[in-house]
């Protein structure tokens, strides 16, 4: 993916929504009667910013979580930085971490590099049903040999399967965290992508006092170039550790990015609506393509959340292996797909 991301003609492996330009974002704000957006952008200071994040930005972010999270319980970060900081500040060598698999690599590799033991909570696939993560599988991982678990790492909606727990499943997951006295690191970068059908369960940081939620504008909001994300938690001790560590990484955010992020969150529903519409359309196109070539692709029941689908390879494509098939697609059609597709069950 890294080799061909910016050179191939067609991208099927991207995990974010179609990106906005700064001009489009400002025009959207103006069309919705936001008269101050243009002035905010023109008068942005290019000096240092507050380390925790712009007060107005943290206020807007906390508003996404209702009354459970206040501005002082939000720390603005670059999304990847948020993962690195959380694993660095909250884990010690020898700790045991349970992580969903497959997953965004840094969600478990940073902990591994710190000397932690990683236990897998693995996805299972059933033809006709698709991908899922069983709570029984989580219980087994938590009770496995090799020491007490320190942290559970989750990602909902899940990348790449787009699996999402029901509200009752999420409540049971939180109950398990309390029972085992775990830290919960919840990657919620795809939050808000229910594709217009129903709504996402409550954020983990609103349901569990020792949860750290990672959010950001890179995925459903279509603003990855801003590099704006955040960590939210009710745990004051955890927040203090995270704030202290930020002084040794990026120190503070980019002032232009923070101003554009404030504008974007004022019109967040409009940004999500465009992402919903595009994702639904592309999902239907991908399903039709897989159904046209059933000897090569198995389409699981279509995702109702998220921005990604995890298609199973069949036939000669499966025999080539995921990476081999991905290279074949680039060579024959200048088309980049993910190289992490599963082997057929």
C-alpha positions as a LaTeX table, in Angstrom:
\begin{tabular}{lrrr}
\hline
Residue & $x$ (\AA) & $y$ (\AA) & $z$ (\AA) \\
\hline
Unk1 & 0.00 & 0.00 & 0.00 \\
Unk2 & 2.74 & 2.46 & 0.97 \\
Unk3 & 4.62 & 1.61 & $-2.22$ \\
Unk4 & 1.77 & 2.47 & $-4.60$ \\
Unk5 & $-0.56$ & 4.78 & $-2.62$ \\
Unk6 & 0.36 & 7.97 & $-4.49$ \\
Unk7 & 1.27 & 6.50 & $-7.89$ \\
Unk8 & $-1.52$ & 4.06 & $-8.81$ \\
Unk9 & $-4.50$ & 5.35 & $-10.77$ \\
Unk10 & $-7.21$ & 3.66 & $-8.70$ \\
Unk11 & $-7.37$ & 3.31 & $-4.92$ \\
Unk12 & $-9.51$ & 0.57 & $-3.37$ \\
Unk13 & $-7.42$ & 0.21 & $-0.22$ \\
Unk14 & $-8.05$ & 3.61 & 1.36 \\
Unk15 & $-9.86$ & 3.54 & 4.69 \\
Unk16 & $-10.98$ & 7.17 & 4.84 \\
Unk17 & $-13.86$ & 9.06 & 3.24 \\
Unk18 & $-13.37$ & 11.27 & 0.18 \\
Unk19 & $-11.29$ & 14.23 & 1.31 \\
Unk20 & $-12.49$ & 17.83 & 1.38 \\
Unk21 & $-10.44$ & 20.82 & 0.27 \\
Unk22 & $-10.12$ & 23.89 & 2.49 \\
Unk23 & $-12.08$ & 25.84 & $-0.14$ \\
Unk24 & $-14.91$ & 23.30 & $-0.11$ \\
Unk25 & $-15.08$ & 23.33 & 3.68 \\
Unk26 & $-15.27$ & 27.13 & 3.85 \\
Unk27 & $-17.86$ & 27.22 & 1.06 \\
Unk28 & $-19.94$ & 24.64 & 2.94 \\
Unk29 & $-19.80$ & 26.77 & 6.08 \\
Unk30 & $-20.84$ & 29.88 & 4.17 \\
Unk31 & $-23.71$ & 28.06 & 2.45 \\
Unk32 & $-25.01$ & 27.05 & 5.87 \\
Unk33 & $-25.01$ & 30.63 & 7.17 \\
Unk34 & $-21.72$ & 30.44 & 9.07 \\
Unk35 & $-20.56$ & 34.01 & 8.57 \\
Unk36 & $-17.59$ & 33.86 & 10.93 \\
Unk37 & $-15.79$ & 30.88 & 9.37 \\
Unk38 & $-13.99$ & 32.90 & 6.68 \\
Unk39 & $-12.84$ & 35.50 & 9.20 \\
Unk40 & $-11.62$ & 32.80 & 11.60 \\
Unk41 & $-9.53$ & 31.34 & 8.79 \\
Unk42 & $-8.14$ & 34.67 & 7.59 \\
Unk43 & $-7.15$ & 35.80 & 11.08 \\
Unk44 & $-5.67$ & 32.54 & 12.38 \\
Unk45 & $-2.48$ & 33.14 & 14.33 \\
Unk46 & 0.57 & 31.18 & 13.23 \\
Unk47 & 2.03 & 31.17 & 16.72 \\
Unk48 & 2.16 & 28.31 & 19.19 \\
Unk49 & $-1.15$ & 26.90 & 20.38 \\
Unk50 & $-2.29$ & 25.58 & 23.76 \\
Unk51 & $-0.83$ & 22.14 & 24.41 \\
Unk52 & $-4.14$ & 20.40 & 25.27 \\
Unk53 & $-5.75$ & 21.91 & 22.18 \\
Unk54 & $-7.67$ & 25.08 & 21.32 \\
Unk55 & $-10.34$ & 25.65 & 24.01 \\
Unk56 & $-13.09$ & 26.00 & 21.40 \\
Unk57 & $-11.97$ & 22.80 & 19.70 \\
Unk58 & $-11.97$ & 20.84 & 22.96 \\
Unk59 & $-15.41$ & 22.26 & 23.76 \\
Unk60 & $-16.73$ & 21.15 & 20.36 \\
Unk61 & $-15.21$ & 17.68 & 20.77 \\
Unk62 & $-16.59$ & 17.21 & 24.27 \\
Unk63 & $-20.02$ & 18.09 & 22.91 \\
Unk64 & $-19.90$ & 14.92 & 20.80 \\
Unk65 & $-20.05$ & 12.88 & 24.03 \\
Unk66 & $-22.94$ & 14.63 & 25.76 \\
Unk67 & $-22.60$ & 15.52 & 29.43 \\
Unk68 & $-20.25$ & 12.64 & 30.28 \\
Unk69 & $-17.11$ & 14.34 & 28.95 \\
Unk70 & $-16.05$ & 17.94 & 29.56 \\
Unk71 & $-13.45$ & 20.01 & 27.66 \\
Unk72 & $-10.81$ & 19.32 & 30.33 \\
Unk73 & $-11.28$ & 15.59 & 29.71 \\
Unk74 & $-10.20$ & 15.99 & 26.07 \\
Unk75 & $-6.61$ & 16.14 & 24.81 \\
Unk76 & $-6.06$ & 17.08 & 21.16 \\
Unk77 & $-3.45$ & 14.95 & 19.38 \\
Unk78 & $-2.48$ & 13.69 & 15.97 \\
Unk79 & $-4.43$ & 10.39 & 15.80 \\
Unk80 & $-1.39$ & 8.12 & 15.47 \\
Unk81 & 0.29 & 10.12 & 18.22 \\
Unk82 & $-2.69$ & 9.35 & 20.44 \\
Unk83 & $-2.05$ & 5.62 & 20.10 \\
Unk84 & 1.67 & 6.01 & 20.75 \\
Unk85 & 1.12 & 8.26 & 23.78 \\
Unk86 & $-1.48$ & 5.98 & 25.34 \\
Unk87 & 0.60 & 2.84 & 25.00 \\
Unk88 & 3.76 & 4.64 & 26.16 \\
Unk89 & 2.20 & 6.36 & 29.17 \\
Unk90 & $-0.10$ & 3.61 & 30.42 \\
Unk91 & 1.79 & 0.35 & 29.80 \\
Unk92 & 4.97 & $-1.15$ & 31.23 \\
Unk93 & 7.24 & $-3.95$ & 29.99 \\
Unk94 & 5.71 & $-7.30$ & 30.89 \\
Unk95 & 2.11 & $-6.07$ & 30.84 \\
Unk96 & $-0.43$ & $-8.23$ & 29.01 \\
Unk97 & $-2.57$ & $-6.58$ & 26.34 \\
Unk98 & $-5.58$ & $-8.10$ & 24.58 \\
Unk99 & $-6.11$ & $-6.66$ & 21.10 \\
Unk100 & $-8.59$ & $-7.29$ & 18.32 \\
Unk101 & $-7.18$ & $-9.04$ & 15.24 \\
Unk102 & $-6.89$ & $-8.14$ & 12.44 \\
Unk103 & $-6.28$ & $-4.53$ & 13.34 \\
Unk104 & $-4.48$ & $-1.31$ & 12.51 \\
Unk105 & $-0.91$ & $-2.39$ & 13.19 \\
Unk106 & 0.10 & 0.24 & 15.73 \\
Unk107 & $-2.81$ & $-0.74$ & 17.99 \\
Unk108 & $-0.77$ & $-3.76$ & 19.07 \\
Unk109 & 2.78 & $-3.29$ & 17.74 \\
Unk110 & 3.54 & $-0.25$ & 19.92 \\
Unk111 & 2.64 & $-2.27$ & 23.00 \\
Unk112 & 4.69 & $-5.20$ & 21.72 \\
Unk113 & 7.69 & $-2.91$ & 21.12 \\
Unk114 & 7.38 & $-1.70$ & 24.72 \\
Unk115 & 7.82 & $-5.28$ & 25.91 \\
Unk116 & 4.18 & $-6.20$ & 26.46 \\
Unk117 & 2.70 & $-9.62$ & 25.71 \\
Unk118 & $-0.10$ & $-9.52$ & 23.13 \\
Unk119 & $-3.10$ & $-11.83$ & 23.24 \\
Unk120 & $-5.43$ & $-11.92$ & 20.26 \\
Unk121 & $-9.17$ & $-11.42$ & 20.25 \\
Unk122 & $-9.62$ & $-12.74$ & 16.74 \\
Unk123 & $-12.40$ & $-12.20$ & 14.23 \\
Unk124 & $-14.27$ & $-15.27$ & 13.01 \\
Unk125 & $-15.88$ & $-15.71$ & 9.61 \\
Unk126 & $-18.98$ & $-17.71$ & 8.72 \\
Unk127 & $-20.30$ & $-17.86$ & 5.14 \\
Unk128 & $-23.66$ & $-16.18$ & 5.00 \\
Unk129 & $-23.08$ & $-14.43$ & 8.30 \\
Unk130 & $-19.79$ & $-12.68$ & 7.77 \\
Unk131 & $-17.23$ & $-11.39$ & 10.23 \\
Unk132 & $-17.77$ & $-11.06$ & 13.96 \\
Unk133 & $-15.99$ & $-10.96$ & 17.31 \\
Unk134 & $-17.52$ & $-13.19$ & 19.97 \\
Unk135 & $-17.63$ & $-12.12$ & 23.59 \\
Unk136 & $-16.81$ & $-15.70$ & 24.51 \\
Unk137 & $-13.59$ & $-15.32$ & 22.54 \\
Unk138 & $-12.86$ & $-12.17$ & 24.52 \\
Unk139 & $-13.46$ & $-13.98$ & 27.81 \\
Unk140 & $-11.04$ & $-16.71$ & 26.80 \\
Unk141 & $-8.38$ & $-14.14$ & 25.91 \\
Unk142 & $-8.82$ & $-12.36$ & 29.23 \\
Unk143 & $-8.52$ & $-15.62$ & 31.17 \\
Unk144 & $-5.57$ & $-17.01$ & 29.23 \\
Unk145 & $-2.30$ & $-18.05$ & 30.80 \\
Unk146 & 0.65 & $-15.70$ & 31.05 \\
Unk147 & $-0.35$ & $-13.09$ & 33.58 \\
Unk148 & $-3.14$ & $-10.67$ & 34.36 \\
Unk149 & $-4.32$ & $-8.48$ & 31.49 \\
Unk150 & $-3.59$ & $-4.77$ & 31.89 \\
Unk151 & $-5.33$ & $-3.32$ & 28.82 \\
Unk152 & $-7.99$ & $-4.24$ & 26.28 \\
Unk153 & $-7.64$ & $-2.57$ & 22.88 \\
Unk154 & $-10.79$ & $-2.28$ & 20.77 \\
Unk155 & $-11.71$ & $-0.63$ & 17.48 \\
Unk156 & $-15.38$ & 0.07 & 16.69 \\
Unk157 & $-16.54$ & 0.30 & 13.95 \\
Unk158 & $-13.82$ & $-2.22$ & 13.24 \\
Unk159 & $-11.26$ & $-1.74$ & 10.50 \\
Unk160 & $-11.26$ & $-3.71$ & 8.23 \\
Unk161 & $-14.43$ & $-5.79$ & 8.83 \\
Unk162 & $-16.68$ & $-2.86$ & 9.88 \\
Unk163 & $-18.09$ & $-5.08$ & 12.64 \\
Unk164 & $-19.85$ & $-3.19$ & 15.40 \\
Unk165 & $-21.11$ & $-4.54$ & 18.73 \\
Unk166 & $-24.75$ & $-4.10$ & 19.61 \\
Unk167 & $-25.55$ & $-1.89$ & 22.57 \\
Unk168 & $-26.00$ & $-4.94$ & 24.78 \\
Unk169 & $-22.72$ & $-6.48$ & 23.57 \\
Unk170 & $-20.92$ & $-3.21$ & 24.24 \\
Unk171 & $-22.42$ & $-3.08$ & 27.74 \\
Unk172 & $-21.19$ & $-6.63$ & 28.37 \\
Unk173 & $-17.72$ & $-5.71$ & 27.12 \\
Unk174 & $-17.61$ & $-2.79$ & 29.57 \\
Unk175 & $-18.76$ & $-5.13$ & 32.35 \\
Unk176 & $-15.85$ & $-7.46$ & 31.55 \\
Unk177 & $-13.45$ & $-4.52$ & 31.76 \\
Unk178 & $-14.77$ & $-3.65$ & 35.22 \\
Unk179 & $-14.64$ & $-7.28$ & 36.33 \\
Unk180 & $-10.99$ & $-7.62$ & 35.29 \\
Unk181 & $-10.05$ & $-4.05$ & 36.31 \\
Unk182 & $-8.76$ & $-3.23$ & 32.85 \\
Unk183 & $-7.73$ & $-0.10$ & 31.08 \\
Unk184 & $-9.77$ & 0.10 & 27.88 \\
Unk185 & $-8.25$ & 1.79 & 24.85 \\
Unk186 & $-11.07$ & 2.30 & 22.36 \\
Unk187 & $-10.14$ & 3.35 & 18.83 \\
Unk188 & $-13.29$ & 5.09 & 17.59 \\
Unk189 & $-11.89$ & 6.79 & 14.51 \\
Unk190 & $-14.88$ & 5.52 & 12.47 \\
Unk191 & $-17.50$ & 6.66 & 14.99 \\
Unk192 & $-20.49$ & 8.28 & 13.31 \\
Unk193 & $-20.47$ & 5.94 & 10.30 \\
Unk194 & $-23.75$ & 4.09 & 10.82 \\
Unk195 & $-24.45$ & 4.76 & 7.13 \\
Unk196 & $-27.56$ & 6.65 & 8.10 \\
Unk197 & $-29.22$ & 3.58 & 9.64 \\
Unk198 & $-29.74$ & 3.86 & 13.39 \\
Unk199 & $-26.86$ & 5.14 & 15.47 \\
Unk200 & $-23.58$ & 4.03 & 16.95 \\
Unk201 & $-23.54$ & 2.75 & 20.53 \\
Unk202 & $-22.34$ & 5.18 & 23.15 \\
Unk203 & $-18.63$ & 5.87 & 23.19 \\
Unk204 & $-16.58$ & 3.76 & 25.59 \\
Unk205 & $-15.34$ & 6.88 & 27.38 \\
Unk206 & $-18.92$ & 7.68 & 28.39 \\
Unk207 & $-19.65$ & 4.14 & 29.60 \\
Unk208 & $-16.49$ & 3.23 & 31.48 \\
Unk209 & $-14.49$ & 5.39 & 33.86 \\
Unk210 & $-11.15$ & 3.81 & 32.90 \\
Unk211 & $-11.61$ & 3.99 & 29.12 \\
Unk212 & $-9.51$ & 6.14 & 26.80 \\
Unk213 & $-11.25$ & 6.91 & 23.53 \\
Unk214 & $-9.38$ & 7.85 & 20.36 \\
Unk215 & $-11.35$ & 10.01 & 17.93 \\
Unk216 & $-10.49$ & 12.22 & 15.01 \\
Unk217 & $-11.40$ & 13.91 & 11.76 \\
Unk218 & $-9.37$ & 11.66 & 9.43 \\
Unk219 & $-11.87$ & 8.94 & 8.56 \\
Unk220 & $-15.63$ & 9.69 & 8.25 \\
Unk221 & $-15.13$ & 13.47 & 8.26 \\
Unk222 & $-12.79$ & 13.27 & 5.26 \\
Unk223 & $-10.15$ & 15.61 & 6.71 \\
Unk224 & $-7.02$ & 13.45 & 7.21 \\
Unk225 & $-4.72$ & 16.26 & 6.08 \\
Unk226 & $-5.62$ & 18.31 & 9.15 \\
Unk227 & $-4.01$ & 15.63 & 11.36 \\
Unk228 & $-6.52$ & 16.45 & 14.10 \\
Unk229 & $-7.55$ & 13.80 & 16.60 \\
Unk230 & $-8.19$ & 13.55 & 20.31 \\
Unk231 & $-8.12$ & 11.38 & 23.40 \\
Unk232 & $-11.08$ & 11.53 & 25.79 \\
Unk233 & $-11.29$ & 9.96 & 29.23 \\
Unk234 & $-13.00$ & 10.38 & 32.59 \\
Unk235 & $-9.88$ & 9.08 & 34.36 \\
Unk236 & $-8.08$ & 12.15 & 35.76 \\
Unk237 & $-4.89$ & 10.22 & 36.55 \\
Unk238 & $-4.71$ & 8.86 & 33.01 \\
Unk239 & $-5.33$ & 12.31 & 31.51 \\
Unk240 & $-2.55$ & 13.80 & 33.64 \\
Unk241 & $-0.08$ & 11.20 & 32.32 \\
Unk242 & $-1.13$ & 11.83 & 28.73 \\
Unk243 & $-0.84$ & 15.61 & 29.03 \\
Unk244 & 2.61 & 15.30 & 30.55 \\
Unk245 & 3.82 & 13.04 & 27.74 \\
Unk246 & 2.55 & 15.39 & 25.04 \\
Unk247 & 5.22 & 17.89 & 26.10 \\
Unk248 & 7.78 & 15.40 & 24.76 \\
Unk249 & 6.15 & 14.67 & 21.39 \\
Unk250 & 4.31 & 17.29 & 19.31 \\
Unk251 & 3.91 & 19.74 & 22.25 \\
Unk252 & 0.94 & 21.44 & 20.60 \\
Unk253 & $-1.23$ & 21.27 & 17.52 \\
Unk254 & $-1.15$ & 23.20 & 14.25 \\
Unk255 & $-3.08$ & 26.49 & 14.55 \\
Unk256 & $-4.48$ & 26.42 & 10.97 \\
Unk257 & $-5.56$ & 22.81 & 11.42 \\
Unk258 & $-7.29$ & 23.56 & 14.71 \\
Unk259 & $-9.26$ & 26.47 & 13.22 \\
Unk260 & $-10.41$ & 24.36 & 10.27 \\
Unk261 & $-11.32$ & 21.56 & 12.70 \\
Unk262 & $-13.48$ & 23.95 & 14.74 \\
Unk263 & $-15.28$ & 25.00 & 11.56 \\
Unk264 & $-15.67$ & 21.38 & 10.46 \\
Unk265 & $-17.23$ & 20.26 & 13.73 \\
Unk266 & $-19.79$ & 23.07 & 13.56 \\
Unk267 & $-20.94$ & 21.39 & 10.34 \\
Unk268 & $-20.06$ & 17.81 & 11.22 \\
Unk269 & $-23.44$ & 16.37 & 10.26 \\
Unk270 & $-23.07$ & 17.69 & 6.70 \\
Unk271 & $-19.60$ & 16.17 & 6.39 \\
Unk272 & $-20.88$ & 12.83 & 7.66 \\
Unk273 & $-23.88$ & 12.91 & 5.33 \\
Unk274 & $-21.58$ & 13.13 & 2.31 \\
Unk275 & $-19.46$ & 10.27 & 3.64 \\
Unk276 & $-22.59$ & 8.16 & 4.29 \\
Unk277 & $-23.88$ & 8.69 & 0.76 \\
Unk278 & $-20.55$ & 7.88 & $-0.88$ \\
Unk279 & $-19.96$ & 4.81 & 1.31 \\
Unk280 & $-23.40$ & 3.37 & 0.60 \\
Unk281 & $-22.94$ & 3.87 & $-3.14$ \\
Unk282 & $-19.47$ & 2.34 & $-3.17$ \\
Unk283 & $-20.59$ & $-0.56$ & $-0.98$ \\
Unk284 & $-23.31$ & $-1.42$ & $-3.47$ \\
Unk285 & $-20.85$ & $-1.23$ & $-6.38$ \\
Unk286 & $-18.37$ & $-3.50$ & $-4.60$ \\
Unk287 & $-21.09$ & $-6.02$ & $-3.76$ \\
Unk288 & $-22.21$ & $-6.13$ & $-7.40$ \\
Unk289 & $-18.61$ & $-6.63$ & $-8.54$ \\
Unk290 & $-18.06$ & $-9.53$ & $-6.10$ \\
Unk291 & $-21.32$ & $-11.14$ & $-7.16$ \\
Unk292 & $-20.22$ & $-10.91$ & $-10.79$ \\
Unk293 & $-17.08$ & $-12.94$ & $-10.01$ \\
Unk294 & $-18.16$ & $-15.44$ & $-7.31$ \\
Unk295 & $-15.31$ & $-17.79$ & $-8.16$ \\
Unk296 & $-12.82$ & $-15.15$ & $-7.00$ \\
Unk297 & $-14.60$ & $-13.19$ & $-4.26$ \\
Unk298 & $-16.98$ & $-14.00$ & $-1.45$ \\
Unk299 & $-19.06$ & $-11.04$ & $-0.31$ \\
Unk300 & $-20.03$ & $-11.25$ & 3.34 \\
Unk301 & $-23.32$ & $-9.66$ & 4.43 \\
Unk302 & $-22.84$ & $-5.99$ & 3.69 \\
Unk303 & $-21.53$ & $-3.70$ & 6.41 \\
Unk304 & $-24.06$ & $-1.29$ & 7.88 \\
Unk305 & $-21.38$ & 0.82 & 9.56 \\
Unk306 & $-17.83$ & 1.92 & 8.85 \\
Unk307 & $-15.98$ & 2.64 & 5.63 \\
Unk308 & $-14.30$ & $-0.71$ & 4.94 \\
Unk309 & $-15.29$ & $-4.21$ & 3.82 \\
Unk310 & $-13.24$ & $-7.38$ & 4.27 \\
Unk311 & $-13.77$ & $-9.48$ & 1.15 \\
Unk312 & $-12.70$ & $-13.14$ & 1.12 \\
Unk313 & $-10.55$ & $-14.28$ & $-1.81$ \\
Unk314 & $-11.44$ & $-17.49$ & $-3.67$ \\
Unk315 & $-9.97$ & $-19.62$ & $-6.44$ \\
Unk316 & $-6.74$ & $-18.57$ & $-8.10$ \\
Unk317 & $-6.81$ & $-15.21$ & $-6.30$ \\
Unk318 & $-6.68$ & $-17.02$ & $-2.96$ \\
Unk319 & $-3.89$ & $-19.28$ & $-4.21$ \\
Unk320 & $-1.84$ & $-16.19$ & $-5.11$ \\
Unk321 & $-2.23$ & $-14.94$ & $-1.56$ \\
Unk322 & $-3.45$ & $-11.52$ & $-0.52$ \\
Unk323 & $-0.19$ & $-9.71$ & $-1.22$ \\
Unk324 & 0.37 & $-11.50$ & $-4.52$ \\
Unk325 & $-3.14$ & $-10.68$ & $-5.69$ \\
Unk326 & $-2.70$ & $-7.04$ & $-4.64$ \\
Unk327 & 0.51 & $-6.79$ & $-6.69$ \\
Unk328 & $-1.25$ & $-8.41$ & $-9.65$ \\
Unk329 & $-3.99$ & $-5.75$ & $-9.47$ \\
Unk330 & $-1.42$ & $-2.95$ & $-9.50$ \\
Unk331 & 0.50 & $-4.42$ & $-12.43$ \\
Unk332 & $-2.55$ & $-5.22$ & $-14.56$ \\
Unk333 & $-4.90$ & $-2.33$ & $-13.74$ \\
Unk334 & $-2.97$ & 0.26 & $-11.68$ \\
Unk335 & $-5.43$ & $-0.53$ & $-8.90$ \\
Unk336 & $-4.39$ & $-0.69$ & $-5.24$ \\
Unk337 & $-6.35$ & $-2.92$ & $-2.89$ \\
Unk338 & $-5.49$ & $-3.81$ & 0.66 \\
Unk339 & $-2.89$ & $-6.55$ & 0.85 \\
Unk340 & $-4.30$ & $-7.94$ & 4.08 \\
Unk341 & $-7.36$ & $-9.79$ & 2.82 \\
Unk342 & $-7.95$ & $-13.09$ & 4.67 \\
Unk343 & $-7.39$ & $-16.56$ & 3.36 \\
Unk344 & $-10.62$ & $-18.41$ & 2.58 \\
Unk345 & $-12.10$ & $-20.11$ & 5.67 \\
\hline
\end{tabular}
